[in-house]
Amino acid sequence: MSNLFINTSEWPFYIPIALSIFAVLMFALSKAWPRAWSILFGSTLLAVLAGTMVAAWAGLWLPANGASFGGEVDLLFNLILVLTTFFFILTEAILVWSLWNHKPPEGKSPSAIHGDHRLELAWTIVPALLLAGIAVVQMPTWARMKGAGNESWLSTRYEVGSDKADLLVCVHGRQWEWRVRYHDPTLPMPTRPLDWAAKAEPTDLHAVNEIHAYPGAKVRLLLRTHDVIHSFFVPQLRIKQDMLPGRTTPAWFIPTPADSSRENRWEIACAELCGGNHYRMRGQVVIHPDKSAFDAWYASSAGEQSRRKRSEKAVASAPKAS
């Protein structure tokens, strides 16, 4: 009878019920023993720290880096993680200490505290200085990730004239797939790449849900969307870039897989909830062992595309049966 309206066999069904029961029990326990909350928060702090250390020791951390600027991104990630972890431990420790040592007086309301201007200035200025420091430290990496290859700290503009890409790839996000288009690498690069991204050329190679490259190649991505906002995310490349309707967004990477003697395949995911079938919007970045393997794949795919076009043209031009 219990399954007539709700499928209680699914474990997520029990989570809100369990949390509600736990909250009621903790409220009742804290009335009898006010220090119960300090034990709960202290245990949670220790569990989070222990889980984090075990995850790092077991290798359940960042995926293997496969991009030229990935080391810089990881360094920034770890720096911010260390800072936030320090202040998380500090604030939780103060909270646990306060709950343990200060209980409400019997039979009367606790006295009100109106704050301390010195403390308020301190916890405003110190985080502001830390955030400003992080902003300065990350600027060179941000500029290299967003720019066309120059070393300026502030340049985040796509400079078409200085783009020395080996591969030019347009990635067109649409519900629920990635449409990929390659400029023929044997031909000169277009002088107006953004215009090329908006309009295909007859020599372009088309693919779905796959981006192919080879180690050491500078791959220029031009990201577009057909319908709603998508987010192009490849963890191994340390790239997560939103794609906005009506706009071409440039990105780039140089693949540096740890093992370049074999073919590497990395998942492309959409990191922006883009509709009911968002989970289906997945693809792959395929890094061939070397340029010759990539060239062989490209020639084979281009030949297959050419044969398919000729076949479609022949079918379209064939006389229709009366």
mmCIF file of C-alpha atoms in Angstrom:
data_model
loop_
_atom_site.group_PDB
_atom_site.id
_atom_site.type_symbol
_atom_site.label_atom_id
_atom_site.label_comp_id
_atom_site.label_asym_id
_atom_site.label_seq_id
_atom_site.Cartn_x
_atom_site.Cartn_y
_atom_site.Cartn_z
ATOM 1 C CA MET A 1 0.000 0.000 0.000
ATOM 2 C CA SER A 2 2.881 2.373 0.753
ATOM 3 C CA ASN A 3 3.963 2.328 -2.882
ATOM 4 C CA LEU A 4 0.630 3.519 -4.300
ATOM 5 C CA PHE A 5 1.596 7.199 -4.289
ATOM 6 C CA ILE A 6 5.340 7.387 -3.503
ATOM 7 C CA ASN A 7 8.037 4.935 -4.437
ATOM 8 C CA THR A 8 9.499 4.416 -0.985
ATOM 9 C CA SER A 9 11.950 1.834 -2.296
ATOM 10 C CA GLU A 10 14.139 4.680 -3.554
ATOM 11 C CA TRP A 11 16.625 5.659 -0.844
ATOM 12 C CA PRO A 12 16.418 9.464 -1.445
ATOM 13 C CA PHE A 13 12.842 9.305 -0.155
ATOM 14 C CA TYR A 14 14.146 8.617 3.351
ATOM 15 C CA ILE A 15 16.634 11.498 3.525
ATOM 16 C CA PRO A 16 14.188 14.323 4.445
ATOM 17 C CA ILE A 17 12.392 12.019 6.890
ATOM 18 C CA ALA A 18 15.668 11.070 8.595
ATOM 19 C CA LEU A 19 16.815 14.697 8.755
ATOM 20 C CA SER A 20 13.491 15.792 10.243
ATOM 21 C CA ILE A 21 13.651 13.107 12.937
ATOM 22 C CA PHE A 22 17.266 14.026 13.683
ATOM 23 C CA ALA A 23 16.384 17.740 14.033
ATOM 24 C CA VAL A 24 13.548 16.966 16.470
ATOM 25 C CA LEU A 25 15.797 14.708 18.564
ATOM 26 C CA MET A 26 18.597 17.298 18.638
ATOM 27 C CA PHE A 27 16.144 20.006 19.712
ATOM 28 C CA ALA A 28 14.842 17.830 22.542
ATOM 29 C CA LEU A 29 18.362 16.821 23.590
ATOM 30 C CA SER A 30 19.623 20.414 23.578
ATOM 31 C CA LYS A 31 16.810 21.430 25.919
ATOM 32 C CA ALA A 32 18.008 18.877 28.468
ATOM 33 C CA TRP A 33 21.721 19.266 27.686
ATOM 34 C CA PRO A 34 22.712 22.562 25.970
ATOM 35 C CA ARG A 35 26.209 21.287 25.166
ATOM 36 C CA ALA A 36 24.779 18.763 22.696
ATOM 37 C CA TRP A 37 25.075 21.286 19.865
ATOM 38 C CA SER A 38 28.766 21.875 20.553
ATOM 39 C CA ILE A 39 29.399 18.129 20.351
ATOM 40 C CA LEU A 40 27.444 17.919 17.089
ATOM 41 C CA PHE A 41 29.328 20.785 15.424
ATOM 42 C CA GLY A 42 32.664 19.568 16.770
ATOM 43 C CA SER A 43 32.040 16.052 15.480
ATOM 44 C CA THR A 44 30.996 17.449 12.089
ATOM 45 C CA LEU A 45 34.204 19.501 11.882
ATOM 46 C CA LEU A 46 36.363 16.473 12.687
ATOM 47 C CA ALA A 47 34.439 14.283 10.232
ATOM 48 C CA VAL A 48 34.868 16.817 7.404
ATOM 49 C CA LEU A 49 38.602 17.178 8.071
ATOM 50 C CA ALA A 50 39.100 13.413 8.316
ATOM 51 C CA GLY A 51 37.101 12.794 5.136
ATOM 52 C CA THR A 52 39.092 15.428 3.246
ATOM 53 C CA MET A 53 42.433 13.942 4.304
ATOM 54 C CA VAL A 54 41.329 10.407 3.453
ATOM 55 C CA ALA A 55 40.069 11.547 0.043
ATOM 56 C CA ALA A 56 43.368 13.291 -0.718
ATOM 57 C CA TRP A 57 45.380 10.271 0.462
ATOM 58 C CA ALA A 58 43.245 7.901 -1.653
ATOM 59 C CA GLY A 59 43.657 10.026 -4.780
ATOM 60 C CA LEU A 60 40.008 11.178 -4.799
ATOM 61 C CA TRP A 61 41.028 14.722 -5.581
ATOM 62 C CA LEU A 62 41.416 16.688 -8.785
ATOM 63 C CA PRO A 63 41.526 14.664 -12.018
ATOM 64 C CA ALA A 64 44.902 14.316 -13.700
ATOM 65 C CA ASN A 65 45.962 17.551 -15.342
ATOM 66 C CA GLY A 66 46.072 17.459 -19.134
ATOM 67 C CA ALA A 67 46.527 21.133 -20.073
ATOM 68 C CA SER A 68 49.538 23.427 -20.299
ATOM 69 C CA PHE A 69 48.117 25.914 -17.771
ATOM 70 C CA GLY A 70 46.580 23.241 -15.531
ATOM 71 C CA GLY A 71 49.401 23.408 -12.990
ATOM 72 C CA GLU A 72 48.749 27.114 -12.425
ATOM 73 C CA VAL A 73 45.019 26.490 -12.025
ATOM 74 C CA ASP A 74 45.685 23.707 -9.506
ATOM 75 C CA LEU A 75 48.041 25.976 -7.568
ATOM 76 C CA LEU A 76 45.347 28.650 -7.305
ATOM 77 C CA PHE A 77 42.760 26.036 -6.323
ATOM 78 C CA ASN A 78 44.980 24.697 -3.535
ATOM 79 C CA LEU A 79 45.854 28.208 -2.331
ATOM 80 C CA ILE A 80 42.191 29.182 -2.026
ATOM 81 C CA LEU A 81 41.378 25.818 -0.433
ATOM 82 C CA VAL A 82 44.071 26.293 2.236
ATOM 83 C CA LEU A 83 42.842 29.800 3.074
ATOM 84 C CA THR A 84 39.174 28.839 3.250
ATOM 85 C CA THR A 85 39.981 25.689 5.255
ATOM 86 C CA PHE A 86 41.923 27.732 7.816
ATOM 87 C CA PHE A 87 39.048 30.149 8.363
ATOM 88 C CA PHE A 88 36.499 27.331 8.332
ATOM 89 C CA ILE A 89 38.368 25.573 11.144
ATOM 90 C CA LEU A 90 38.814 28.848 13.039
ATOM 91 C CA THR A 91 35.145 29.865 12.893
ATOM 92 C CA GLU A 92 33.880 26.367 13.675
ATOM 93 C CA ALA A 93 36.274 26.101 16.631
ATOM 94 C CA ILE A 94 35.024 29.446 17.996
ATOM 95 C CA LEU A 95 31.434 28.270 17.514
ATOM 96 C CA VAL A 96 32.066 24.963 19.319
ATOM 97 C CA TRP A 97 33.915 26.718 22.157
ATOM 98 C CA SER A 98 31.114 29.271 22.562
ATOM 99 C CA LEU A 99 28.393 26.615 22.639
ATOM 100 C CA TRP A 100 30.341 24.548 25.169
ATOM 101 C CA ASN A 101 31.271 27.366 27.554
ATOM 102 C CA HIS A 102 28.246 29.637 27.350
ATOM 103 C CA LYS A 103 24.844 28.316 28.280
ATOM 104 C CA PRO A 104 21.723 30.451 28.719
ATOM 105 C CA PRO A 105 21.053 31.613 32.301
ATOM 106 C CA GLU A 106 18.359 29.820 34.252
ATOM 107 C CA GLY A 107 14.985 31.516 34.366
ATOM 108 C CA LYS A 108 15.829 34.687 32.449
ATOM 109 C CA SER A 109 16.660 35.876 28.971
ATOM 110 C CA PRO A 110 20.335 36.284 28.095
ATOM 111 C CA SER A 111 21.698 39.819 27.873
ATOM 112 C CA ALA A 112 21.867 41.356 24.406
ATOM 113 C CA ILE A 113 25.224 42.052 22.768
ATOM 114 C CA HIS A 114 25.332 45.033 20.440
ATOM 115 C CA GLY A 115 28.620 44.202 18.746
ATOM 116 C CA ASP A 116 32.158 45.521 18.784
ATOM 117 C CA HIS A 117 33.318 48.049 16.210
ATOM 118 C CA ARG A 118 36.925 46.843 16.367
ATOM 119 C CA LEU A 119 35.912 43.265 15.660
ATOM 120 C CA GLU A 120 33.609 44.359 12.852
ATOM 121 C CA LEU A 121 36.432 46.340 11.241
ATOM 122 C CA ALA A 122 38.807 43.404 11.639
ATOM 123 C CA TRP A 123 36.550 40.809 10.021
ATOM 124 C CA THR A 124 35.811 43.237 7.191
ATOM 125 C CA ILE A 125 39.353 44.431 6.445
ATOM 126 C CA VAL A 126 41.137 41.067 6.762
ATOM 127 C CA PRO A 127 38.890 39.192 4.258
ATOM 128 C CA ALA A 128 39.023 42.192 1.910
ATOM 129 C CA LEU A 129 42.834 42.131 1.939
ATOM 130 C CA LEU A 130 42.867 38.366 1.376
ATOM 131 C CA LEU A 131 40.466 38.638 -1.569
ATOM 132 C CA ALA A 132 42.524 41.469 -3.059
ATOM 133 C CA GLY A 133 45.655 39.335 -2.702
ATOM 134 C CA ILE A 134 43.995 36.376 -4.419
ATOM 135 C CA ALA A 135 42.820 38.683 -7.218
ATOM 136 C CA VAL A 136 46.377 39.902 -7.840
ATOM 137 C CA VAL A 137 47.901 36.412 -7.683
ATOM 138 C CA GLN A 138 45.422 34.925 -10.170
ATOM 139 C CA MET A 139 45.656 37.685 -12.780
ATOM 140 C CA PRO A 140 48.554 36.225 -14.857
ATOM 141 C CA THR A 141 46.914 32.785 -15.025
ATOM 142 C CA TRP A 142 43.531 34.301 -15.869
ATOM 143 C CA ALA A 143 45.054 36.392 -18.654
ATOM 144 C CA ARG A 144 46.831 33.376 -20.165
ATOM 145 C CA MET A 145 43.660 31.291 -20.021
ATOM 146 C CA LYS A 146 41.497 33.984 -21.612
ATOM 147 C CA GLY A 147 43.932 35.737 -23.933
ATOM 148 C CA ALA A 148 45.435 34.650 -27.219
ATOM 149 C CA GLY A 149 48.856 33.846 -25.832
ATOM 150 C CA ASN A 150 50.375 37.152 -24.759
ATOM 151 C CA GLU A 151 51.818 37.515 -21.271
ATOM 152 C CA SER A 152 49.997 40.686 -20.209
ATOM 153 C CA TRP A 153 48.446 40.463 -16.769
ATOM 154 C CA LEU A 154 45.370 42.405 -17.792
ATOM 155 C CA SER A 155 44.689 41.333 -21.374
ATOM 156 C CA THR A 156 41.581 39.164 -21.491
ATOM 157 C CA ARG A 157 40.572 40.204 -24.983
ATOM 158 C CA TYR A 158 40.714 37.775 -27.881
ATOM 159 C CA GLU A 159 43.290 39.276 -30.235
ATOM 160 C CA VAL A 160 42.520 37.777 -33.634
ATOM 161 C CA GLY A 161 45.729 38.933 -35.287
ATOM 162 C CA SER A 162 48.012 37.269 -32.731
ATOM 163 C CA ASP A 163 46.232 33.917 -32.627
ATOM 164 C CA LYS A 164 48.768 31.251 -33.653
ATOM 165 C CA ALA A 165 46.552 28.203 -33.270
ATOM 166 C CA ASP A 166 47.337 24.805 -34.773
ATOM 167 C CA LEU A 167 43.690 23.745 -34.770
ATOM 168 C CA LEU A 168 40.622 25.949 -35.049
ATOM 169 C CA VAL A 169 37.467 24.337 -33.689
ATOM 170 C CA CYS A 170 33.960 25.747 -33.347
ATOM 171 C CA VAL A 171 31.880 24.083 -30.633
ATOM 172 C CA HIS A 172 28.160 24.717 -30.989
ATOM 173 C CA GLY A 173 26.131 23.778 -27.918
ATOM 174 C CA ARG A 174 22.507 22.833 -28.400
ATOM 175 C CA GLN A 175 19.950 20.792 -26.516
ATOM 176 C CA TRP A 176 21.290 18.132 -25.956
ATOM 177 C CA GLU A 177 24.583 17.719 -27.793
ATOM 178 C CA TRP A 178 27.822 19.371 -28.860
ATOM 179 C CA ARG A 179 28.091 20.125 -32.576
ATOM 180 C CA VAL A 180 31.795 20.382 -33.469
ATOM 181 C CA ARG A 181 33.264 21.925 -36.613
ATOM 182 C CA TYR A 182 36.944 21.863 -37.621
ATOM 183 C CA HIS A 183 38.683 24.261 -39.953
ATOM 184 C CA ASP A 184 40.821 22.253 -42.397
ATOM 185 C CA PRO A 185 44.313 22.347 -40.786
ATOM 186 C CA THR A 186 45.973 22.032 -44.215
ATOM 187 C CA LEU A 187 44.489 25.394 -45.269
ATOM 188 C CA PRO A 188 45.495 28.882 -44.069
ATOM 189 C CA MET A 189 43.694 30.041 -40.954
ATOM 190 C CA PRO A 190 40.771 32.392 -41.639
ATOM 191 C CA THR A 191 41.605 36.054 -41.183
ATOM 192 C CA ARG A 192 38.289 36.573 -39.393
ATOM 193 C CA PRO A 193 37.842 33.529 -37.104
ATOM 194 C CA LEU A 194 34.760 34.933 -35.400
ATOM 195 C CA ASP A 195 33.007 35.247 -38.756
ATOM 196 C CA TRP A 196 34.089 31.698 -39.621
ATOM 197 C CA ALA A 197 32.518 30.479 -36.366
ATOM 198 C CA ALA A 198 29.201 32.024 -37.395
ATOM 199 C CA LYS A 199 29.188 30.557 -40.913
ATOM 200 C CA ALA A 200 30.560 27.173 -42.000
ATOM 201 C CA GLU A 201 32.847 26.717 -44.985
ATOM 202 C CA PRO A 202 32.500 23.833 -47.496
ATOM 203 C CA THR A 203 35.897 22.422 -46.450
ATOM 204 C CA ASP A 204 35.011 22.215 -42.752
ATOM 205 C CA LEU A 205 34.813 18.846 -41.028
ATOM 206 C CA HIS A 206 31.726 18.265 -38.898
ATOM 207 C CA ALA A 207 31.435 15.978 -35.871
ATOM 208 C CA VAL A 208 29.104 15.448 -32.935
ATOM 209 C CA ASN A 209 30.165 15.219 -29.284
ATOM 210 C CA GLU A 210 33.876 14.734 -30.037
ATOM 211 C CA ILE A 211 36.854 17.109 -30.122
ATOM 212 C CA HIS A 212 40.060 15.586 -31.480
ATOM 213 C CA ALA A 213 43.573 16.953 -30.965
ATOM 214 C CA TYR A 214 47.135 15.788 -30.349
ATOM 215 C CA PRO A 215 49.755 16.554 -27.649
ATOM 216 C CA GLY A 216 51.383 19.954 -27.953
ATOM 217 C CA ALA A 217 48.855 21.390 -30.418
ATOM 218 C CA LYS A 218 47.390 24.770 -29.582
ATOM 219 C CA VAL A 219 43.653 24.291 -29.996
ATOM 220 C CA ARG A 220 41.578 27.428 -30.400
ATOM 221 C CA LEU A 221 37.957 26.883 -29.396
ATOM 222 C CA LEU A 222 35.188 29.220 -30.508
ATOM 223 C CA LEU A 223 32.176 28.472 -28.331
ATOM 224 C CA ARG A 224 28.617 29.234 -29.438
ATOM 225 C CA THR A 225 25.146 28.158 -28.380
ATOM 226 C CA HIS A 226 22.072 27.526 -30.477
ATOM 227 C CA ASP A 227 19.404 27.946 -27.820
ATOM 228 C CA VAL A 228 20.025 28.490 -24.090
ATOM 229 C CA ILE A 229 23.053 29.081 -21.875
ATOM 230 C CA HIS A 230 25.385 26.084 -21.779
ATOM 231 C CA SER A 231 28.715 25.684 -20.000
ATOM 232 C CA PHE A 232 31.603 23.871 -21.674
ATOM 233 C CA PHE A 233 33.422 21.886 -18.967
ATOM 234 C CA VAL A 234 36.416 19.550 -19.329
ATOM 235 C CA PRO A 235 37.931 18.861 -15.867
ATOM 236 C CA GLN A 236 41.232 17.460 -17.187
ATOM 237 C CA LEU A 237 41.776 20.616 -19.251
ATOM 238 C CA ARG A 238 40.778 22.873 -16.338
ATOM 239 C CA ILE A 239 38.307 24.625 -18.648
ATOM 240 C CA LYS A 240 34.813 25.710 -17.667
ATOM 241 C CA GLN A 241 33.420 28.381 -19.955
ATOM 242 C CA ASP A 242 29.833 29.608 -20.201
ATOM 243 C CA MET A 243 28.337 29.857 -23.697
ATOM 244 C CA LEU A 244 25.861 32.703 -24.202
ATOM 245 C CA PRO A 245 23.239 32.997 -26.966
ATOM 246 C CA GLY A 246 24.212 35.480 -29.658
ATOM 247 C CA ARG A 247 27.875 35.543 -28.657
ATOM 248 C CA THR A 248 31.050 33.711 -29.702
ATOM 249 C CA THR A 249 33.308 33.027 -26.712
ATOM 250 C CA PRO A 250 36.956 32.099 -27.376
ATOM 251 C CA ALA A 251 38.913 29.590 -25.304
ATOM 252 C CA TRP A 252 42.038 27.549 -25.915
ATOM 253 C CA PHE A 253 44.148 24.715 -24.580
ATOM 254 C CA ILE A 254 47.357 22.835 -25.306
ATOM 255 C CA PRO A 255 46.909 19.165 -24.355
ATOM 256 C CA THR A 256 49.715 17.715 -22.251
ATOM 257 C CA PRO A 257 48.501 14.251 -21.189
ATOM 258 C CA ALA A 258 50.578 12.406 -18.608
ATOM 259 C CA ASP A 259 50.790 9.391 -20.931
ATOM 260 C CA SER A 260 50.996 10.561 -24.539
ATOM 261 C CA SER A 261 51.908 7.120 -25.869
ATOM 262 C CA ARG A 262 48.253 6.128 -25.937
ATOM 263 C CA GLU A 263 44.949 7.705 -26.867
ATOM 264 C CA ASN A 264 43.434 9.742 -24.027
ATOM 265 C CA ARG A 265 39.695 10.348 -23.740
ATOM 266 C CA TRP A 266 38.300 13.004 -21.411
ATOM 267 C CA GLU A 267 34.658 13.782 -20.787
ATOM 268 C CA ILE A 268 32.991 16.992 -21.942
ATOM 269 C CA ALA A 269 30.064 17.938 -19.726
ATOM 270 C CA CYS A 270 27.587 20.788 -19.703
ATOM 271 C CA ALA A 271 27.976 22.458 -16.314
ATOM 272 C CA GLU A 272 24.884 24.660 -16.640
ATOM 273 C CA LEU A 273 21.388 23.283 -16.085
ATOM 274 C CA CYS A 274 20.015 23.687 -19.604
ATOM 275 C CA GLY A 275 16.733 21.781 -19.533
ATOM 276 C CA GLY A 276 15.109 18.465 -18.802
ATOM 277 C CA ASN A 277 17.699 16.348 -20.651
ATOM 278 C CA HIS A 278 20.714 18.273 -19.358
ATOM 279 C CA TYR A 279 22.284 14.999 -18.195
ATOM 280 C CA ARG A 280 22.523 13.788 -21.813
ATOM 281 C CA MET A 281 24.742 16.673 -22.914
ATOM 282 C CA ARG A 282 28.058 14.855 -22.777
ATOM 283 C CA GLY A 283 30.926 14.390 -25.174
ATOM 284 C CA GLN A 284 34.616 13.517 -25.331
ATOM 285 C CA VAL A 285 37.939 15.190 -25.946
ATOM 286 C CA VAL A 286 40.097 12.649 -27.778
ATOM 287 C CA ILE A 287 43.857 13.248 -27.609
ATOM 288 C CA HIS A 288 45.643 11.118 -30.201
ATOM 289 C CA PRO A 289 49.159 9.834 -29.417
ATOM 290 C CA ASP A 290 50.778 12.140 -32.004
ATOM 291 C CA LYS A 291 50.076 14.406 -34.957
ATOM 292 C CA SER A 292 50.277 11.586 -37.501
ATOM 293 C CA ALA A 293 47.523 9.681 -35.671
ATOM 294 C CA PHE A 294 45.406 12.840 -35.626
ATOM 295 C CA ASP A 295 46.044 13.440 -39.341
ATOM 296 C CA ALA A 296 45.000 9.859 -40.099
ATOM 297 C CA TRP A 297 41.772 10.306 -38.146
ATOM 298 C CA TYR A 298 41.076 13.644 -39.830
ATOM 299 C CA ALA A 299 41.670 12.261 -43.338
ATOM 300 C CA SER A 300 39.450 9.255 -42.640
ATOM 301 C CA SER A 301 36.643 11.400 -41.187
ATOM 302 C CA ALA A 302 36.875 13.947 -44.013
ATOM 303 C CA GLY A 303 36.731 11.155 -46.609
ATOM 304 C CA GLU A 304 33.693 9.620 -44.939
ATOM 305 C CA GLN A 305 31.984 13.028 -44.811
ATOM 306 C CA SER A 306 32.732 13.616 -48.505
ATOM 307 C CA ARG A 307 31.305 10.220 -49.481
ATOM 308 C CA ARG A 308 28.195 10.861 -47.411
ATOM 309 C CA LYS A 309 27.647 14.234 -49.075
ATOM 310 C CA ARG A 310 28.003 12.706 -52.555
ATOM 311 C CA SER A 311 25.539 9.981 -51.628
ATOM 312 C CA GLU A 312 23.034 12.501 -50.274
ATOM 313 C CA LYS A 313 23.437 14.630 -53.394
ATOM 314 C CA ALA A 314 22.897 11.613 -55.637
ATOM 315 C CA VAL A 315 19.757 10.646 -53.752
ATOM 316 C CA ALA A 316 18.430 14.208 -53.934
ATOM 317 C CA SER A 317 19.065 14.460 -57.692
ATOM 318 C CA ALA A 318 17.638 11.034 -58.549
ATOM 319 C CA PRO A 319 14.303 11.140 -60.423
ATOM 320 C CA LYS A 320 11.385 10.490 -58.152
ATOM 321 C CA ALA A 321 9.076 7.597 -58.957
ATOM 322 C CA SER A 322 5.725 8.753 -60.281
#
